[in-house]
Short mmCIF file of C-alpha atoms in Angstrom, two decimals:
data_model
loop_
_atom_site.label_atom_id
_atom_site.label_comp_id
_atom_site.label_asym_id
_atom_site.label_seq_id
_atom_site.Cartn_x
_atom_site.Cartn_y
_atom_site.Cartn_z
CA MET A 8 -40.48 -2.87 -5.57
CA GLY A 9 -42.59 -2.24 -8.47
CA VAL A 10 -40.91 -0.82 -11.79
CA ARG A 11 -41.33 2.94 -11.50
CA SER A 12 -42.46 5.24 -14.52
CA GLY A 13 -39.15 7.32 -14.64
CA MET A 14 -37.28 10.00 -12.76
CA ALA A 15 -39.01 12.15 -10.15
CA ASP A 16 -37.60 15.20 -11.52
CA ILE A 17 -36.46 14.66 -15.45
CA ARG A 18 -35.15 18.50 -15.46
CA GLY A 19 -32.94 18.37 -12.68
CA PHE A 20 -29.79 18.56 -14.46
CA LEU A 21 -30.62 21.50 -16.23
CA LYS A 22 -31.32 23.09 -12.97
CA HIS A 23 -28.44 22.43 -10.60
CA ASP A 24 -24.83 22.11 -10.61
CA ARG A 25 -22.95 19.22 -9.13
CA GLU A 26 -22.04 19.51 -5.41
CA THR A 27 -19.92 17.09 -2.89
CA ALA A 28 -19.01 17.21 0.54
CA ASN A 29 -16.53 19.42 1.46
CA ARG A 30 -13.12 18.55 2.73
CA ARG A 31 -12.35 19.79 6.38
CA PRO A 32 -9.95 22.77 6.59
CA VAL A 33 -6.10 21.63 5.84
CA PRO A 34 -4.93 23.33 9.26
CA VAL A 35 -7.87 21.51 11.17
CA ARG A 36 -7.45 17.89 9.41
CA LEU A 37 -3.85 17.86 9.67
CA LEU A 38 -4.12 18.10 13.64
CA ASP A 39 -5.88 14.45 13.84
CA TRP A 40 -6.61 11.01 11.65
CA HIS A 41 -10.29 11.38 11.31
CA GLU A 42 -11.56 11.32 7.86
CA VAL A 43 -11.32 14.33 5.82
CA TYR A 44 -14.86 15.00 4.68
CA GLU A 45 -17.77 17.10 6.38
CA ASP A 46 -20.97 15.39 6.59
CA PHE A 47 -23.21 16.43 3.36
CA ASP A 48 -26.60 17.60 4.05
CA ARG A 49 -29.34 15.11 3.19
CA SER A 50 -31.71 17.84 1.62
CA SER A 51 -28.88 18.89 -0.45
CA LEU A 52 -28.12 15.32 -1.70
CA ARG A 53 -31.67 14.90 -2.47
CA THR A 54 -31.13 18.10 -4.78
CA GLN A 55 -28.04 16.15 -6.34
CA ALA A 56 -29.78 12.87 -6.76
CA SER A 57 -32.37 14.90 -9.07
CA ARG A 58 -29.38 15.52 -11.40
CA CYS A 59 -29.86 12.02 -12.96
CA MET A 60 -31.20 12.06 -15.81
CA ASP A 61 -33.74 9.65 -17.55
CA CYS A 62 -31.11 8.49 -20.04
CA GLY A 63 -32.51 5.73 -22.16
CA ILE A 64 -29.00 3.73 -21.24
CA PRO A 65 -27.77 4.33 -18.31
CA PHE A 66 -23.78 3.92 -18.90
CA CYS A 67 -23.29 4.04 -15.15
CA ASN A 68 -24.19 0.55 -14.89
CA ASN A 69 -21.76 -0.48 -17.42
CA GLY A 70 -19.16 1.34 -15.90
CA CYS A 71 -19.39 -0.12 -12.51
CA PRO A 72 -18.15 -3.55 -12.20
CA LEU A 73 -20.85 -4.56 -9.52
CA GLY A 74 -23.65 -3.40 -11.89
CA ASN A 75 -25.04 -0.89 -9.31
CA ILE A 76 -28.50 0.22 -10.43
CA ILE A 77 -27.76 3.92 -9.73
CA PRO A 78 -30.86 5.68 -11.34
CA ASP A 79 -33.14 3.43 -9.30
CA TRP A 80 -31.11 4.59 -5.79
CA ASN A 81 -30.45 8.15 -7.18
CA ASP A 82 -34.42 8.65 -7.84
CA LEU A 83 -35.42 6.69 -4.53
CA VAL A 84 -32.96 9.41 -2.75
CA HIS A 85 -34.63 12.15 -4.34
CA ARG A 86 -38.11 11.04 -3.53
CA ASP A 87 -36.96 10.64 0.18
CA GLN A 88 -37.46 6.70 -0.05
CA TRP A 89 -34.22 6.29 1.92
CA ARG A 90 -35.08 2.68 3.11
CA ASP A 91 -35.71 1.57 -0.42
CA ALA A 92 -32.56 3.32 -1.44
CA ILE A 93 -30.31 1.42 0.63
CA ASP A 94 -32.51 -1.92 -0.18
CA ARG A 95 -31.59 -1.31 -4.08
CA LEU A 96 -27.93 -0.44 -3.13
CA HIS A 97 -27.40 -3.51 -0.97
CA ALA A 98 -28.61 -5.67 -3.77
CA THR A 99 -25.63 -5.42 -5.72
CA ASN A 100 -23.06 -4.06 -3.23
CA ASN A 101 -22.37 -5.61 0.13
CA PHE A 102 -19.83 -2.76 1.35
CA PRO A 103 -20.88 0.48 0.04
CA GLU A 104 -19.50 2.21 2.84
CA PHE A 105 -16.08 0.79 1.43
CA THR A 106 -16.72 1.96 -2.18
CA GLY A 107 -18.30 4.91 -1.34
CA ARG A 108 -15.07 6.16 0.24
CA LEU A 109 -12.44 4.44 -1.74
CA CYS A 110 -13.73 3.80 -5.16
CA PRO A 111 -12.31 6.28 -7.99
CA ALA A 112 -15.88 6.13 -9.18
CA PRO A 113 -15.90 4.64 -12.77
CA CYS A 114 -19.40 5.08 -12.71
CA GLU A 115 -19.04 8.95 -12.78
CA GLY A 116 -16.50 8.83 -15.76
CA ALA A 117 -19.34 6.74 -17.56
CA CYS A 118 -22.21 8.98 -16.59
CA VAL A 119 -24.14 10.16 -19.60
CA LEU A 120 -24.47 13.89 -18.14
CA GLY A 121 -20.59 13.85 -18.03
CA ILE A 122 -20.43 13.92 -22.05
CA ASP A 123 -20.93 17.80 -21.73
CA GLN A 124 -21.27 18.56 -17.99
CA ASP A 125 -19.93 17.63 -14.49
CA PRO A 126 -21.31 13.83 -13.89
CA VAL A 127 -23.93 12.73 -11.13
CA ALA A 128 -22.58 12.91 -7.92
CA ILE A 129 -22.64 9.21 -7.59
CA LYS A 130 -20.20 8.31 -5.23
CA GLN A 131 -21.36 10.92 -2.75
CA ILE A 132 -25.03 9.98 -3.00
CA GLU A 133 -23.79 6.09 -2.45
CA VAL A 134 -22.25 6.97 0.73
CA THR A 135 -24.63 9.14 2.31
CA ILE A 136 -27.21 6.39 1.88
CA ILE A 137 -25.11 3.87 3.67
CA ASP A 138 -24.36 6.10 6.55
CA HIS A 139 -27.85 6.89 6.91
CA ALA A 140 -28.57 3.48 7.15
CA PHE A 141 -26.25 2.79 9.71
CA GLU A 142 -27.72 5.64 11.78
CA MET A 143 -31.19 4.41 11.40
CA ASP A 144 -30.01 0.54 12.52
CA TRP A 145 -31.51 -0.45 8.96
CA VAL A 146 -28.19 -2.54 8.44
CA GLU A 147 -29.28 -5.88 9.84
CA PRO A 148 -27.70 -9.44 9.67
CA ILE A 149 -29.10 -11.69 7.03
CA ILE A 150 -29.37 -15.03 8.74
CA PRO A 151 -29.84 -18.09 6.20
CA THR A 152 -32.86 -20.12 7.06
CA VAL A 153 -31.72 -23.52 5.55
CA LEU A 154 -28.14 -24.43 6.13
CA SER A 155 -26.59 -26.77 3.23
CA GLY A 156 -24.12 -28.78 5.54
CA GLN A 157 -21.22 -27.54 3.25
CA SER A 158 -18.28 -25.96 4.46
CA VAL A 159 -15.89 -23.09 2.90
CA ALA A 160 -12.70 -21.67 3.92
CA VAL A 161 -12.00 -18.15 2.57
CA VAL A 162 -8.01 -17.30 2.96
CA GLY A 163 -7.79 -13.47 2.91
CA SER A 164 -10.29 -10.90 4.74
CA GLY A 165 -9.75 -8.07 2.32
CA PRO A 166 -12.99 -7.02 0.06
CA ALA A 167 -12.94 -9.85 -2.10
CA GLY A 168 -12.56 -12.31 0.55
CA LEU A 169 -15.49 -10.41 2.86
CA ALA A 170 -17.91 -10.17 -0.17
CA ALA A 171 -17.41 -13.88 -0.98
CA ALA A 172 -17.71 -14.99 2.76
CA GLN A 173 -20.66 -12.80 3.28
CA GLN A 174 -22.49 -14.13 0.20
CA LEU A 175 -21.65 -17.85 0.97
CA THR A 176 -22.89 -17.64 4.44
CA ARG A 177 -26.18 -15.97 3.44
CA ALA A 178 -26.13 -19.32 1.28
CA GLY A 179 -26.42 -21.38 3.93
CA HIS A 180 -22.68 -22.51 4.08
CA ALA A 181 -20.44 -22.79 7.10
CA VAL A 182 -17.75 -20.06 6.23
CA VAL A 183 -14.53 -19.67 7.99
CA VAL A 184 -12.41 -16.73 7.00
CA PHE A 185 -8.27 -16.89 7.74
CA GLU A 186 -6.53 -13.81 8.10
CA ARG A 187 -2.82 -13.82 8.81
CA ALA A 188 -2.75 -10.40 10.04
CA ASP A 189 -4.21 -9.81 13.77
CA ARG A 190 -7.15 -8.14 12.63
CA ILE A 191 -9.66 -8.49 9.94
CA GLY A 192 -9.74 -6.30 6.69
CA GLY A 193 -6.71 -6.91 4.66
CA LEU A 194 -5.49 -3.91 2.66
CA LEU A 195 -8.61 -2.09 3.84
CA ARG A 196 -7.38 -2.42 7.66
CA TYR A 197 -3.74 -1.82 7.11
CA GLY A 198 -3.05 -0.35 3.84
CA ILE A 199 -5.61 2.35 3.64
CA PRO A 200 -4.91 5.44 6.02
CA GLU A 201 -7.21 6.22 8.63
CA PHE A 202 -8.15 9.81 7.07
CA LYS A 203 -9.62 8.02 4.07
CA MET A 204 -11.68 5.62 6.00
CA GLU A 205 -11.95 5.13 9.74
CA LYS A 206 -11.58 1.19 10.71
CA ARG A 207 -15.10 1.51 12.29
CA HIS A 208 -16.53 1.12 9.03
CA ILE A 209 -14.91 -2.47 8.95
CA ASP A 210 -15.60 -3.22 12.55
CA ARG A 211 -19.37 -2.99 12.21
CA ARG A 212 -19.45 -4.91 8.94
CA VAL A 213 -17.56 -7.97 10.94
CA GLN A 214 -19.91 -7.76 13.71
CA GLN A 215 -22.84 -8.00 11.15
CA MET A 216 -20.96 -10.75 9.50
CA GLU A 217 -20.67 -12.68 12.58
CA GLN A 218 -24.16 -12.15 13.71
CA GLU A 219 -24.93 -13.89 9.92
CA GLY A 220 -22.81 -16.93 10.92
CA THR A 221 -19.33 -16.10 9.35
CA GLU A 222 -16.57 -17.46 11.54
CA PHE A 223 -13.15 -15.47 11.50
CA ARG A 224 -9.92 -16.69 12.73
CA THR A 225 -7.08 -13.82 12.67
CA GLY A 226 -3.48 -14.16 12.95
CA ILE A 227 -3.29 -17.77 10.92
CA ASN A 228 -1.07 -17.80 7.85
CA VAL A 229 -2.46 -20.50 5.84
CA GLY A 230 0.34 -22.39 4.33
CA VAL A 231 2.57 -21.69 7.28
CA ASP A 232 0.59 -22.09 10.55
CA VAL A 233 -1.65 -24.51 8.94
CA SER A 234 -1.11 -26.50 5.72
CA ALA A 235 -2.83 -26.68 2.37
CA ASP A 236 -3.46 -30.17 3.13
CA GLU A 237 -5.38 -29.69 6.47
CA ILE A 238 -7.46 -27.08 4.61
CA ARG A 239 -8.66 -28.99 2.07
CA GLN A 240 -9.40 -32.27 4.26
CA GLN A 241 -11.41 -29.64 6.60
CA PHE A 242 -13.47 -27.86 4.07
CA ASP A 243 -15.49 -28.63 1.04
CA ALA A 244 -14.51 -25.74 -1.04
CA VAL A 245 -11.51 -23.30 -0.77
CA VAL A 246 -11.66 -19.72 -1.62
CA LEU A 247 -8.20 -18.05 -2.30
CA ALA A 248 -8.53 -14.02 -1.85
CA GLY A 249 -5.19 -13.18 -0.88
CA GLY A 250 -4.74 -9.99 -2.78
CA ALA A 251 -1.78 -9.18 -4.87
CA THR A 252 0.99 -8.58 -2.13
CA GLN A 253 4.12 -8.82 -3.91
CA TRP A 254 5.36 -5.25 -4.22
CA ARG A 255 7.03 -3.92 -7.20
CA ASP A 256 10.89 -2.99 -5.99
CA LEU A 257 13.37 -0.45 -7.48
CA PRO A 258 16.73 -2.54 -7.50
CA ILE A 259 19.10 0.27 -8.24
CA GLU A 260 22.64 1.42 -6.69
CA GLY A 261 22.27 2.31 -2.78
CA ARG A 262 18.87 0.00 -2.52
CA ASP A 263 20.03 -1.19 0.64
CA LEU A 264 20.64 1.86 2.22
CA GLU A 265 18.78 2.55 5.78
CA GLY A 266 15.95 5.00 5.16
CA ILE A 267 14.14 3.19 2.27
CA TYR A 268 11.08 1.45 2.40
CA GLN A 269 8.11 0.02 0.61
CA ALA A 270 4.88 1.77 1.25
CA MET A 271 3.36 -1.59 2.59
CA GLU A 272 6.13 -1.26 5.43
CA TYR A 273 5.42 2.01 5.91
CA LEU A 274 1.50 2.66 6.23
CA PRO A 275 0.42 -0.26 8.48
CA TRP A 276 2.53 1.24 11.33
CA ALA A 277 0.56 4.49 11.13
CA ASN A 278 -2.69 2.40 11.07
CA ARG A 279 -1.42 0.33 14.12
CA ALA A 280 -1.08 3.60 15.83
CA GLN A 281 -4.58 4.74 15.67
CA GLU A 282 -5.83 1.35 16.59
CA GLY A 283 -4.17 1.96 19.72
CA ASP A 284 -1.08 -0.52 19.26
CA PHE A 285 1.38 2.22 20.41
CA THR A 286 1.30 6.06 20.32
CA VAL A 287 2.05 8.25 17.14
CA GLU A 288 4.98 9.29 18.63
CA GLU A 289 6.17 5.45 19.13
CA THR A 290 5.67 4.52 15.56
CA PRO A 291 8.58 2.48 14.44
CA ILE A 292 8.72 4.03 10.76
CA SER A 293 7.93 7.73 11.08
CA ALA A 294 8.20 10.92 8.33
CA ALA A 295 8.43 13.23 11.62
CA GLY A 296 10.97 16.05 10.93
CA LYS A 297 12.28 14.06 8.02
CA LYS A 298 12.57 15.21 4.31
CA VAL A 299 10.68 12.57 2.38
CA VAL A 300 10.58 11.11 -1.33
CA ILE A 301 7.79 9.17 -2.22
CA ILE A 302 8.25 7.24 -5.65
CA GLY A 303 5.01 6.43 -7.44
CA GLY A 304 2.14 8.77 -8.24
CA GLY A 305 -0.84 6.50 -7.76
CA ASP A 306 -3.35 6.46 -4.81
CA THR A 307 -0.52 4.60 -2.73
CA GLY A 308 1.80 7.21 -3.15
CA ALA A 309 -1.13 9.84 -2.16
CA ASP A 310 -1.61 7.70 1.04
CA CYS A 311 2.13 7.95 1.91
CA LEU A 312 1.83 11.59 1.31
CA GLY A 313 -1.18 12.43 3.76
CA THR A 314 0.44 10.06 6.07
CA ALA A 315 3.86 12.01 6.25
CA HIS A 316 2.02 15.24 6.68
CA ARG A 317 0.14 14.21 9.72
CA GLN A 318 3.60 12.70 11.24
CA GLY A 319 5.13 16.22 10.67
CA ALA A 320 7.55 15.89 7.78
CA ALA A 321 9.83 18.68 6.99
CA SER A 322 8.96 18.29 3.43
CA VAL A 323 7.54 15.80 1.01
CA HIS A 324 8.15 15.23 -3.03
CA GLN A 325 6.58 12.75 -4.67
CA PHE A 326 7.92 11.65 -7.91
CA GLU A 327 6.02 9.90 -11.05
CA ILE A 328 7.96 8.75 -14.05
CA MET A 329 4.95 9.56 -16.18
CA PRO A 330 4.02 13.09 -17.43
CA CYS A 331 1.44 15.23 -15.63
CA PRO A 332 -2.37 14.25 -17.00
CA PRO A 333 -4.02 16.98 -19.01
CA GLU A 334 -6.76 18.82 -17.39
CA GLU A 335 -9.38 17.57 -19.86
CA ARG A 336 -10.12 14.37 -21.80
CA SER A 337 -7.63 13.70 -24.22
CA ALA A 338 -8.49 12.21 -27.74
CA GLY A 339 -7.32 8.79 -26.72
CA ASN A 340 -9.47 9.02 -23.45
CA PRO A 341 -13.17 9.37 -24.59
CA TRP A 342 -16.27 9.12 -22.76
CA PRO A 343 -17.43 6.73 -21.40
CA THR A 344 -13.78 5.34 -20.47
CA PHE A 345 -12.43 6.48 -17.28
CA PRO A 346 -11.18 10.00 -17.15
CA MET A 347 -7.24 10.06 -17.21
CA THR A 348 -7.36 13.92 -16.01
CA PHE A 349 -5.02 15.78 -13.49
CA LYS A 350 -6.57 15.10 -10.03
CA VAL A 351 -5.92 16.47 -6.74
CA SER A 352 -6.55 14.07 -3.80
CA SER A 353 -6.86 15.60 0.04
CA ALA A 354 -3.26 14.20 0.74
CA HIS A 355 -2.13 16.47 -2.12
CA GLU A 356 -4.07 19.82 -1.34
CA GLU A 357 -2.50 19.43 2.14
CA GLY A 358 0.97 20.13 0.46
CA GLY A 359 4.02 18.66 -0.97
CA GLU A 360 5.42 18.67 -4.42
CA ARG A 361 4.63 16.69 -7.36
CA VAL A 362 7.07 15.86 -9.78
CA TYR A 363 6.38 14.63 -12.99
CA SER A 364 8.41 12.93 -15.77
CA VAL A 365 11.51 12.45 -13.70
CA ASN A 366 13.52 8.61 -13.04
CA THR A 367 15.57 7.96 -10.13
CA ASP A 368 19.20 6.70 -10.89
CA GLU A 369 20.93 6.25 -7.57
CA PHE A 370 20.14 6.29 -4.05
CA LEU A 371 23.12 8.15 -2.11
CA GLY A 372 24.25 7.62 1.35
CA ASP A 373 26.58 8.76 3.97
CA LYS A 374 29.44 7.08 5.56
CA ASP A 375 27.10 5.27 7.96
CA GLY A 376 25.11 3.80 5.31
CA ASN A 377 22.12 6.16 5.96
CA LEU A 378 20.22 7.64 2.93
CA ARG A 379 21.10 11.21 2.33
CA ALA A 380 19.88 11.97 -1.12
CA LEU A 381 18.77 10.18 -4.46
CA ALA A 382 20.38 10.97 -7.78
CA ALA A 383 17.59 11.53 -10.68
CA HIS A 384 16.90 12.89 -14.04
CA GLU A 385 13.94 14.15 -16.19
CA VAL A 386 12.44 11.70 -19.19
CA GLN A 387 10.14 12.08 -21.99
CA LEU A 388 8.05 9.58 -23.74
CA VAL A 389 9.56 8.80 -27.29
CA ASP A 390 7.24 5.92 -29.33
CA GLY A 391 6.21 4.34 -26.32
CA ARG A 392 9.69 4.34 -24.19
CA PHE A 393 11.08 6.74 -21.66
CA GLU A 394 14.09 8.59 -22.84
CA LYS A 395 16.41 10.91 -20.77
CA VAL A 396 16.65 14.21 -21.39
CA ALA A 397 19.82 15.67 -21.60
CA ASP A 398 21.41 17.66 -19.14
CA THR A 399 18.78 17.32 -16.51
CA ASP A 400 20.40 15.23 -13.90
CA PHE A 401 19.95 16.45 -10.25
CA GLU A 402 20.19 15.11 -6.40
CA LEU A 403 17.76 15.60 -3.97
CA GLU A 404 18.29 15.36 -0.13
CA ALA A 405 16.21 12.74 1.49
CA ASP A 406 15.81 11.21 5.06
CA ILE A 407 13.19 8.51 3.50
CA VAL A 408 12.17 7.21 0.58
CA LEU A 409 8.88 5.30 0.24
CA LEU A 410 8.41 3.14 -2.71
CA ALA A 411 4.98 3.05 -3.93
CA MET A 412 4.97 1.60 -7.32
CA GLY A 413 2.07 -0.88 -7.17
CA PHE A 414 2.26 -4.68 -6.97
CA THR A 415 3.26 -7.51 -9.32
CA GLY A 416 0.92 -10.48 -7.93
CA PRO A 417 0.35 -12.77 -5.10
CA GLU A 418 3.25 -13.76 -2.95
CA PRO A 419 4.95 -17.01 -4.67
CA GLY A 420 5.60 -20.08 -2.54
CA GLY A 421 3.89 -20.90 0.67
CA LEU A 422 0.23 -21.83 0.07
CA LEU A 423 0.29 -21.66 -3.75
CA GLU A 424 3.47 -23.58 -3.73
CA GLN A 425 1.81 -26.26 -1.50
CA LEU A 426 -1.37 -26.68 -3.70
CA ASP A 427 0.54 -26.63 -6.60
CA ILE A 428 -1.63 -23.83 -8.21
CA ASP A 429 -0.86 -22.80 -11.66
CA LEU A 430 -0.27 -19.11 -12.26
CA ASP A 431 -0.73 -17.24 -15.78
CA GLU A 432 1.64 -15.24 -17.97
CA ARG A 433 1.40 -12.21 -15.55
CA SER A 434 2.25 -14.40 -12.36
CA ASN A 435 -1.33 -14.28 -11.15
CA VAL A 436 -3.68 -17.33 -9.96
CA ALA A 437 -5.04 -18.88 -13.24
CA ARG A 438 -8.77 -19.63 -13.06
CA ASP A 439 -11.37 -20.50 -15.51
CA ASP A 440 -14.62 -18.77 -16.54
CA ASN A 441 -16.02 -19.80 -12.83
CA PHE A 442 -13.02 -18.37 -10.83
CA ALA A 443 -11.86 -22.10 -10.59
CA THR A 444 -8.09 -23.09 -10.25
CA ASN A 445 -6.58 -26.04 -11.45
CA VAL A 446 -6.91 -27.71 -8.21
CA GLU A 447 -10.26 -29.41 -7.61
CA ASN A 448 -12.66 -27.30 -5.13
CA ILE A 449 -10.28 -24.41 -4.77
CA TRP A 450 -11.29 -20.86 -6.40
CA VAL A 451 -9.86 -17.58 -6.73
CA CYS A 452 -10.97 -13.96 -6.60
CA GLY A 453 -9.90 -10.39 -6.39
CA ASP A 454 -6.49 -9.25 -6.96
CA MET A 455 -4.93 -12.64 -6.31
CA GLY A 456 -6.30 -13.85 -9.74
CA ARG A 457 -7.10 -10.23 -11.42
CA GLY A 458 -3.91 -8.65 -10.44
CA GLN A 459 -3.67 -5.21 -8.72
CA SER A 460 -7.26 -3.43 -9.39
CA LEU A 461 -9.80 -1.55 -7.58
CA ILE A 462 -11.86 -2.02 -4.44
CA VAL A 463 -15.19 -2.09 -6.48
CA TRP A 464 -13.47 -5.09 -8.70
CA ALA A 465 -12.39 -7.01 -5.37
CA ILE A 466 -16.12 -7.15 -4.45
CA ALA A 467 -17.55 -8.02 -7.46
CA GLU A 468 -15.23 -10.69 -8.12
CA GLY A 469 -15.86 -12.06 -4.57
CA ARG A 470 -19.74 -11.97 -5.52
CA SER A 471 -19.17 -13.69 -8.49
CA CYS A 472 -16.76 -16.10 -6.98
CA ALA A 473 -19.40 -16.95 -4.24
CA ALA A 474 -22.12 -18.04 -6.88
CA ALA A 475 -19.44 -20.18 -8.62
CA VAL A 476 -18.86 -21.74 -5.37
CA ASP A 477 -22.35 -22.14 -4.27
CA ALA A 478 -23.32 -23.55 -7.52
CA SER A 479 -20.75 -26.06 -7.40
CA LEU A 480 -21.57 -27.39 -3.94
CA THR A 481 -25.35 -27.38 -4.24
CA GLY A 482 -26.18 -27.57 -7.83
CA SER A 483 -27.71 -24.29 -8.38
CA THR A 484 -27.41 -20.97 -6.92
CA SER A 485 -29.59 -17.81 -6.20
CA LEU A 486 -26.47 -15.58 -5.68
CA MET A 487 -25.72 -12.69 -8.26
CA SER A 488 -22.40 -13.13 -10.37
CA PRO A 489 -21.94 -9.60 -11.64
CA VAL A 490 -18.70 -10.11 -13.64
CA LYS A 491 -16.29 -12.69 -14.95
CA PRO A 492 -12.77 -13.49 -14.88
CA THR A 493 -11.93 -12.17 -18.43
CA ASP A 494 -14.25 -8.69 -18.06
CA ARG A 495 -12.28 -5.81 -18.13
CA PRO A 496 -12.94 -2.28 -16.86
CA LEU A 497 -13.35 0.95 -18.96
CA LEU A 498 -9.98 2.35 -17.03
#
C-alpha cells in the first residue's frame, strides 16, 4: 500500500464529539454472562475515525507498545477501506480482538487530541475493525512457504506465548505450545470473565494458528509432567511465557479462616461454568447470597466484582488502600502519560461500594472457623507512607473475602529450578536485550520476565522474543521486534 497524502477529513475533530459503544442496560446484562457492550454502528465508527487529526507526531504510536500504526487504520476506516484497515492493524498486532476488549488503551492517553479534548476512540475503532474482518472471513491462516527444520517449544499459552508461537510458526519453525491447564489461553481463558471477553475469540484464533501449523498440547505442566531436560532435548529453542502467576497474599491474623480466597482461586470456576464444565449453581466457590469484600482496587478486583454481581451476591465492598484518584489529570500525571484518573468500569456501574484509603487489620471468624467479618481502619499518605487515621477502626461483615492484590512474579521452583534459571532483583526471570536467559537456547517473554503488566505489553514482548529466537536459529529475521526488555511504559 502506497503512502497517502494525509487524513481524509482533517477537520473531523472539530466537527464531531467522541462516541463509543453503549453498555447493555445493567438489569439486562446481569442476567447473563455475555459481553457488556452493544454493537457500534459502522457508519458512526467512520465518523469517529475522522476525529484522528493529521498531527505532525502521532504520540499514539509511542503510547502503544506494539507500535500500532493507528492514524493509518483510522484513516482507512474513515475512507471505508476496511480490508486495508485490517491488514494495517494485523501488521503490528496478532490479536486486536484481545487488545480491543482488554487493553486500557495507553494509546488514547497519548493521543494529541486528548491534550484539551476527548481523545480519539482508538480502542473502539480497533475492535470493530477486527470483528468486521472475522465477519467477512478476511482472517485467514498465513502458512509459511519455507520450513526451517528447526523446532521451538513455547511454555505457556497466554497472550505472550500465543504471539511468540504464531510469529515463529509463520517464520517456518515447528512450534509446540505447552499449557498446563485443560484449555489454551492462560489468564485470557480462566482469569478474564466472560462478560469482558467471550472465549470464542480465543477459540477462533487457536483454530487459525492450528491451520498455520502451530501444535497445542494442553494438560502438560512442563517441569512436572515432562522434565526440563526432556524439553531441551526435543527442541532447538525454548520460549518461557508462563506469566507472573505468584499471587500477592495478605498474611494477617485470621488468614486461615474458611471463606478467604485469592482472586485466581475464585475467577476460574465462573469461567469453567461458562465453558460448560458444570452449571452456574454448581460453581465450587460462589458469591451467591453472600456478603463479599474484595481487597484490591485494580482490574482483577473489578473482575471479581462483576462476577459476584452475576452470581447474586447479597452485597459487595471493594477495598483499596490508595486514595480515590482525581477526576482530571494531576500536575504529576501530564499528557502523554497514561491518565491515572477515576474510572468507572462496567462492573462498578453494576453496583457495589468502593472504599478508598482503607487497610485491613484482621480477619474475624466464628467458633467453627468460618469468616464472619474483617477489622479495618482508614489510612492517609504521609511522605509516601501509609499512616493510620486515628479513631477510624471499624468492622465489616463478610462471608467471602477475595484477595485481588496483584502478582509478585513467576512461580518459583519447578521448571525454573530444573533449568537453573537466574532471576532478577524483582524475582522475575532475568534476560538480556534479546530476551535470552542465562541458559543457552532458552528465552523468556511477557509477565514472566517483565512482571505483571498489560496484555499489549505481553503481545509486544511475544513478537519481539520471536524475532530474537528466529534470528538465533537462522542467522537473520524478517519478524518485527516492537520492544526491548528494558522498555518501560508511559504508565
